[in-house]
Coordinates of C-alpha atoms in Angstrom, one line a residue:
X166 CA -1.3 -15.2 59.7
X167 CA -2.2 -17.6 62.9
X168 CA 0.1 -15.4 65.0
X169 CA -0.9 -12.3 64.0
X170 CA -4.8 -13.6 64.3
X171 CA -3.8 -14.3 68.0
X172 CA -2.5 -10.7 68.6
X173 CA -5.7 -9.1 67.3
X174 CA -8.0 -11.1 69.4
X175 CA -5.8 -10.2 72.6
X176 CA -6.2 -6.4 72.1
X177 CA -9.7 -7.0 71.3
X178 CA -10.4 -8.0 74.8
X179 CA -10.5 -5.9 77.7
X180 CA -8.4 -6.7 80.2
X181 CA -9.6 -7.7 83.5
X182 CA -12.6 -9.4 82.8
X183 CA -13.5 -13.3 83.2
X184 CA -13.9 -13.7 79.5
X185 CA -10.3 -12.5 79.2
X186 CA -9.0 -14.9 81.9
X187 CA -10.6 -17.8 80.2
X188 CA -9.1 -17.1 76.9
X189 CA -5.5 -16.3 78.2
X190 CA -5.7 -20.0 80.7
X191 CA -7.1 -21.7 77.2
X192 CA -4.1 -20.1 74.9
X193 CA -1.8 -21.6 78.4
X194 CA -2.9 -25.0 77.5
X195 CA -2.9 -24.9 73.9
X196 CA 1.1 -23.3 74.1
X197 CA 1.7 -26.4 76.1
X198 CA 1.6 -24.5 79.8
X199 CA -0.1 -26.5 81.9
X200 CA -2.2 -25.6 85.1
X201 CA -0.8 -25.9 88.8
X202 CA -1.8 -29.2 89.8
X203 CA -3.2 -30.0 93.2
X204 CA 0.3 -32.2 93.9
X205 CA 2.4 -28.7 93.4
X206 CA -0.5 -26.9 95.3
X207 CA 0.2 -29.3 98.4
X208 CA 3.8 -29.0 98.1
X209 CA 3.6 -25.4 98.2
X210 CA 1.6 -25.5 101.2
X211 CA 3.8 -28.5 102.9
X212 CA 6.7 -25.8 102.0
X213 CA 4.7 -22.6 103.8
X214 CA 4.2 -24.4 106.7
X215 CA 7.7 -25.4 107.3
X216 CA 8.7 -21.7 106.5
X217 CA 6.4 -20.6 109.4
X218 CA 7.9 -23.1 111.6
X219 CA 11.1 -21.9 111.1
X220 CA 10.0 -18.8 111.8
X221 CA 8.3 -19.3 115.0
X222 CA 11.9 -21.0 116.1
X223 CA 14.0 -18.2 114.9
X224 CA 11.5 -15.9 116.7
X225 CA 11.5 -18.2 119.7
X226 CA 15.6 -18.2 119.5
X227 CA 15.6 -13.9 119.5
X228 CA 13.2 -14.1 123.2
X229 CA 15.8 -15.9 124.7
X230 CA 18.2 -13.6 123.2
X231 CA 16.6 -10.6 124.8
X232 CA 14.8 -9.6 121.8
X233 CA 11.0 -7.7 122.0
X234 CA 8.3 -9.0 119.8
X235 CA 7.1 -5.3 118.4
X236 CA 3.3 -4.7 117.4
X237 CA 4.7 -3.5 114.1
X238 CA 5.1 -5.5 110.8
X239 CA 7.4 -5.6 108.1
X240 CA 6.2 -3.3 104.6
X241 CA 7.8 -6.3 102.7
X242 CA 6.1 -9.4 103.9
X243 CA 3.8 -8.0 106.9
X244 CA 5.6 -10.3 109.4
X245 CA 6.4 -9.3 112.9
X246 CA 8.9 -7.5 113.5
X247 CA 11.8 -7.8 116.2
X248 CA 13.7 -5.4 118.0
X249 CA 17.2 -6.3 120.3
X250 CA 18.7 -4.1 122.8
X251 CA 20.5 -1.8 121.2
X252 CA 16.9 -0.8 119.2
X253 CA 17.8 -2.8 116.2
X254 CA 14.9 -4.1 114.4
X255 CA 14.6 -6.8 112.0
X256 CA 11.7 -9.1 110.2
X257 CA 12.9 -12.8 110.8
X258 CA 11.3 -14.0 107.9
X259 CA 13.0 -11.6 105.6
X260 CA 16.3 -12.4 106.8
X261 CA 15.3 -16.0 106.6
X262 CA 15.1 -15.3 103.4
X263 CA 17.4 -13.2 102.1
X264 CA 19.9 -16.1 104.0
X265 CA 18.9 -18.4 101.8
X266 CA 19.4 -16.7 98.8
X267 CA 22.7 -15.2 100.0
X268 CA 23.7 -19.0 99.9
X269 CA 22.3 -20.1 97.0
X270 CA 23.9 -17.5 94.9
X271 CA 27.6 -19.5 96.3
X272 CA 27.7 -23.0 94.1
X273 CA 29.8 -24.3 97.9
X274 CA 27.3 -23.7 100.0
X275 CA 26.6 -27.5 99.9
X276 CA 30.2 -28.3 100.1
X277 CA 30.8 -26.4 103.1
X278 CA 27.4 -27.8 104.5
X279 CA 29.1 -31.6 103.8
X280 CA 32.2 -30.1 105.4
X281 CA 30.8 -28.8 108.7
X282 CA 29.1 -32.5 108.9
X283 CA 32.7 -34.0 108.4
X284 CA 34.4 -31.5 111.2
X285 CA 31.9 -32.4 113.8
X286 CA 32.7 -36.2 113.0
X287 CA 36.3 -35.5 113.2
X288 CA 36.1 -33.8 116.5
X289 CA 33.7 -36.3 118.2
X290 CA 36.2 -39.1 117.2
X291 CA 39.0 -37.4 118.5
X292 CA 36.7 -35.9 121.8
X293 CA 36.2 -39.9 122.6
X294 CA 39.7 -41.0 122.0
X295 CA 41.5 -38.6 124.3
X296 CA 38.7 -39.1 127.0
X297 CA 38.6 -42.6 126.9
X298 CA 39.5 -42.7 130.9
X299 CA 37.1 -40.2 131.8
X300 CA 33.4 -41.7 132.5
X301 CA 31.7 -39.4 129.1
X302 CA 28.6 -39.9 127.5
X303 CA 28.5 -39.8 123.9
X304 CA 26.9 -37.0 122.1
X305 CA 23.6 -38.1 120.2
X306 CA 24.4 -38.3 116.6
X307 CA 23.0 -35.6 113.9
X308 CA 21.5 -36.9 110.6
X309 CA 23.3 -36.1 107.7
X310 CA 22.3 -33.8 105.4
X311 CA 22.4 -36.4 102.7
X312 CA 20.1 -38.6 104.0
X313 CA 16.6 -39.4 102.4
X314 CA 14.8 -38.0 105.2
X315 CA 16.1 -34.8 104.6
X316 CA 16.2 -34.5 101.1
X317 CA 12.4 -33.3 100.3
X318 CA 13.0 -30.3 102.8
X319 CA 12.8 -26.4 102.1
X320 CA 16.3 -24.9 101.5
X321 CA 15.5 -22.8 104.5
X322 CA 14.9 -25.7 106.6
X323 CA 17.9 -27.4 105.6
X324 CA 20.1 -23.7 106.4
X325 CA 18.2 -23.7 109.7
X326 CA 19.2 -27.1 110.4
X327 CA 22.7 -26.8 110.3
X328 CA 22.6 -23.6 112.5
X329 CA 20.7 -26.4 115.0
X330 CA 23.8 -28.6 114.5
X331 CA 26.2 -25.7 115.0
X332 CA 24.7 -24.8 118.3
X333 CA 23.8 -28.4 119.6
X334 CA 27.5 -29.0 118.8
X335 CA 28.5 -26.1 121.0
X336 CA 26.2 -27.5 123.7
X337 CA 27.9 -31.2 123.7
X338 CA 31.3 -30.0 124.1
X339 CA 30.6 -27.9 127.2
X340 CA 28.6 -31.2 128.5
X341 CA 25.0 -29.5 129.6
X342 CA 21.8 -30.1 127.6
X343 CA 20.4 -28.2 125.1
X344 CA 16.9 -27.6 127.4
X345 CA 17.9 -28.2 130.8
X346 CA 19.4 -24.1 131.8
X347 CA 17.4 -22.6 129.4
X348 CA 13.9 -23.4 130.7
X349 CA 14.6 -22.7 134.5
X350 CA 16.3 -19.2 133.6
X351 CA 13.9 -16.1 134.5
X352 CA 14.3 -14.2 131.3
X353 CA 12.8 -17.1 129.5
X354 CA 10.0 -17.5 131.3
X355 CA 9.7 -13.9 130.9
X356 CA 9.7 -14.3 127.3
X357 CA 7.3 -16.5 127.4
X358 CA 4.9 -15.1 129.6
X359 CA 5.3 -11.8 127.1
X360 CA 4.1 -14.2 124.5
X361 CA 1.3 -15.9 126.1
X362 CA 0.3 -11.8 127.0
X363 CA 0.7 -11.1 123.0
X364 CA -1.4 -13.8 122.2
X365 CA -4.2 -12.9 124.7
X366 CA -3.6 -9.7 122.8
X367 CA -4.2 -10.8 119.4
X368 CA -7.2 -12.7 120.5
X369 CA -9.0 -9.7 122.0
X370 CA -8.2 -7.5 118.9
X371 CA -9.3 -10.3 116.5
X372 CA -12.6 -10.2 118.0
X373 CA -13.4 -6.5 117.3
X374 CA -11.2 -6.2 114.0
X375 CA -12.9 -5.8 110.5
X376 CA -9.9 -5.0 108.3
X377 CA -9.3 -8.1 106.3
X378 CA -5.8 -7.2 106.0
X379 CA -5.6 -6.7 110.1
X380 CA -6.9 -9.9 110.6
X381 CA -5.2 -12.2 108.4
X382 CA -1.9 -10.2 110.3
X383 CA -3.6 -11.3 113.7
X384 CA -4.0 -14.6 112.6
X385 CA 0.0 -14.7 111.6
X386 CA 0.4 -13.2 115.1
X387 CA -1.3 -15.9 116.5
X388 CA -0.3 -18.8 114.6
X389 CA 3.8 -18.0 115.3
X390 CA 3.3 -17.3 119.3
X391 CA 1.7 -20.6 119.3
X392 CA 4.1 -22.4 117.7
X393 CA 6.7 -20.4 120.0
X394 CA 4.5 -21.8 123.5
X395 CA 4.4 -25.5 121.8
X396 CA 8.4 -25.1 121.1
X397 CA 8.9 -24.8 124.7
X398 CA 6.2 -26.7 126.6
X399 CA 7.6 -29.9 124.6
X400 CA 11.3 -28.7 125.6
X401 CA 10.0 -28.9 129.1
X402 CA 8.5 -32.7 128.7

């Protein structure tokens, strides 16, 4: 009788009004559902941030790779989109994304990552014994993905992290520095002069936008060409 008493009051109530969100948040509690608590709320935003950083790097790796930032945003998830030469466009934070979940579908994807971490071991051992005549300095060492520092990170962060090992690893076996080409080369500081113009961009438009949805796009806009200049001016130091 109790359960078919709780079905009648439901339908009694019209959807959509406060009275009807109260009752269905009270019925939460008493079915032992419990609220989101201001500990998973900061989580969530401590995870959104480094999702946006991420971003901003990925977006910051595609300049450099002769990609165009595009005024345009993705239907999915309203991020920026990104075009290469050939006219290929893509939204970085979809294919973040859907990277992820490619991998977490795979039950070895953190085998492999523990196996990548043990070939670049292997190769920097061997690297230092057959130049141990040649005047070599040794390659910095990456954490491992094991490590309590790293374990309270997104599983985006920790995919883009290997890709960071993967390509620092390239850069330590040719013997240059990850920064030191990069940042005198003339398409980069093209790229980033397009993104300092994007952002002066953004600013204007922001000041004569109404369109709540525009503007929380805008400030998107502006929060990842930021993070894009900061990447780069600390590269620089």
């Amino acid at each position: 009788m109790g359960h078919q008493q709780f079905d009648t009051t439901s339908k009694s109530k019209s959807p959509g009004t406060e009275t009807d969100i109260a009752v269905q948040v009270e019925r939460m509690n008493l079915n032992g559902l419990r609220r989101v608590t201001q500990e998973h709320q900061q989580l969530l935003e401590q995870t959104r941030r480094h999702l946006r950083d991420h971003i901003s790097s990925r977006m910051g790796e595609l300049l450099l790779l002769g990609h165009t930032m595009l005024n345009e945003y993705c239907e999915l998830c309203a991020g920026i989109l990104m075009e290469d030469r050939q006219g290929v466009r893509c939204c970085v934070a979809c294919d973040l994304v859907n990277t992820e979940l490619a991998g977490g579908q795979n039950n070895r994807t953190t085998v492999s990552n523990n196996d990548d971490q043990n070939d670049i071991a292997t190769e920097r051992s061997n690297m230092s014994q057959s130049s141990s005549n040649e005047v070599f300095q040794p390659p910095a060492q990456f954490p491992s993905t094991d490590s309590p520092a790293e374990s309270f990170h997104s599983p985006v962060e920790r995919s883009f992290s290997m890709r960071t090992v993967r390509s620092e690893r390239l850069t330590v076996d040719v013997g240059t520095s990850p920064h030191a080409d990069l940042l005198g080369s003339g398409n980069v500081q093209v790229a980033i002069q397009a993104v300092d113009d994007k952002l002066k961009w953004c600013a204007e438009r922001l000041k004569s936008c109404e369109n709540v949805e525009e503007v929380m796009k805008l400030y998107e806009a502006i929060d990842c060409g930021i993070e894009i200049l900061k990447h780069f001016m600390g590269a620089s130091h």
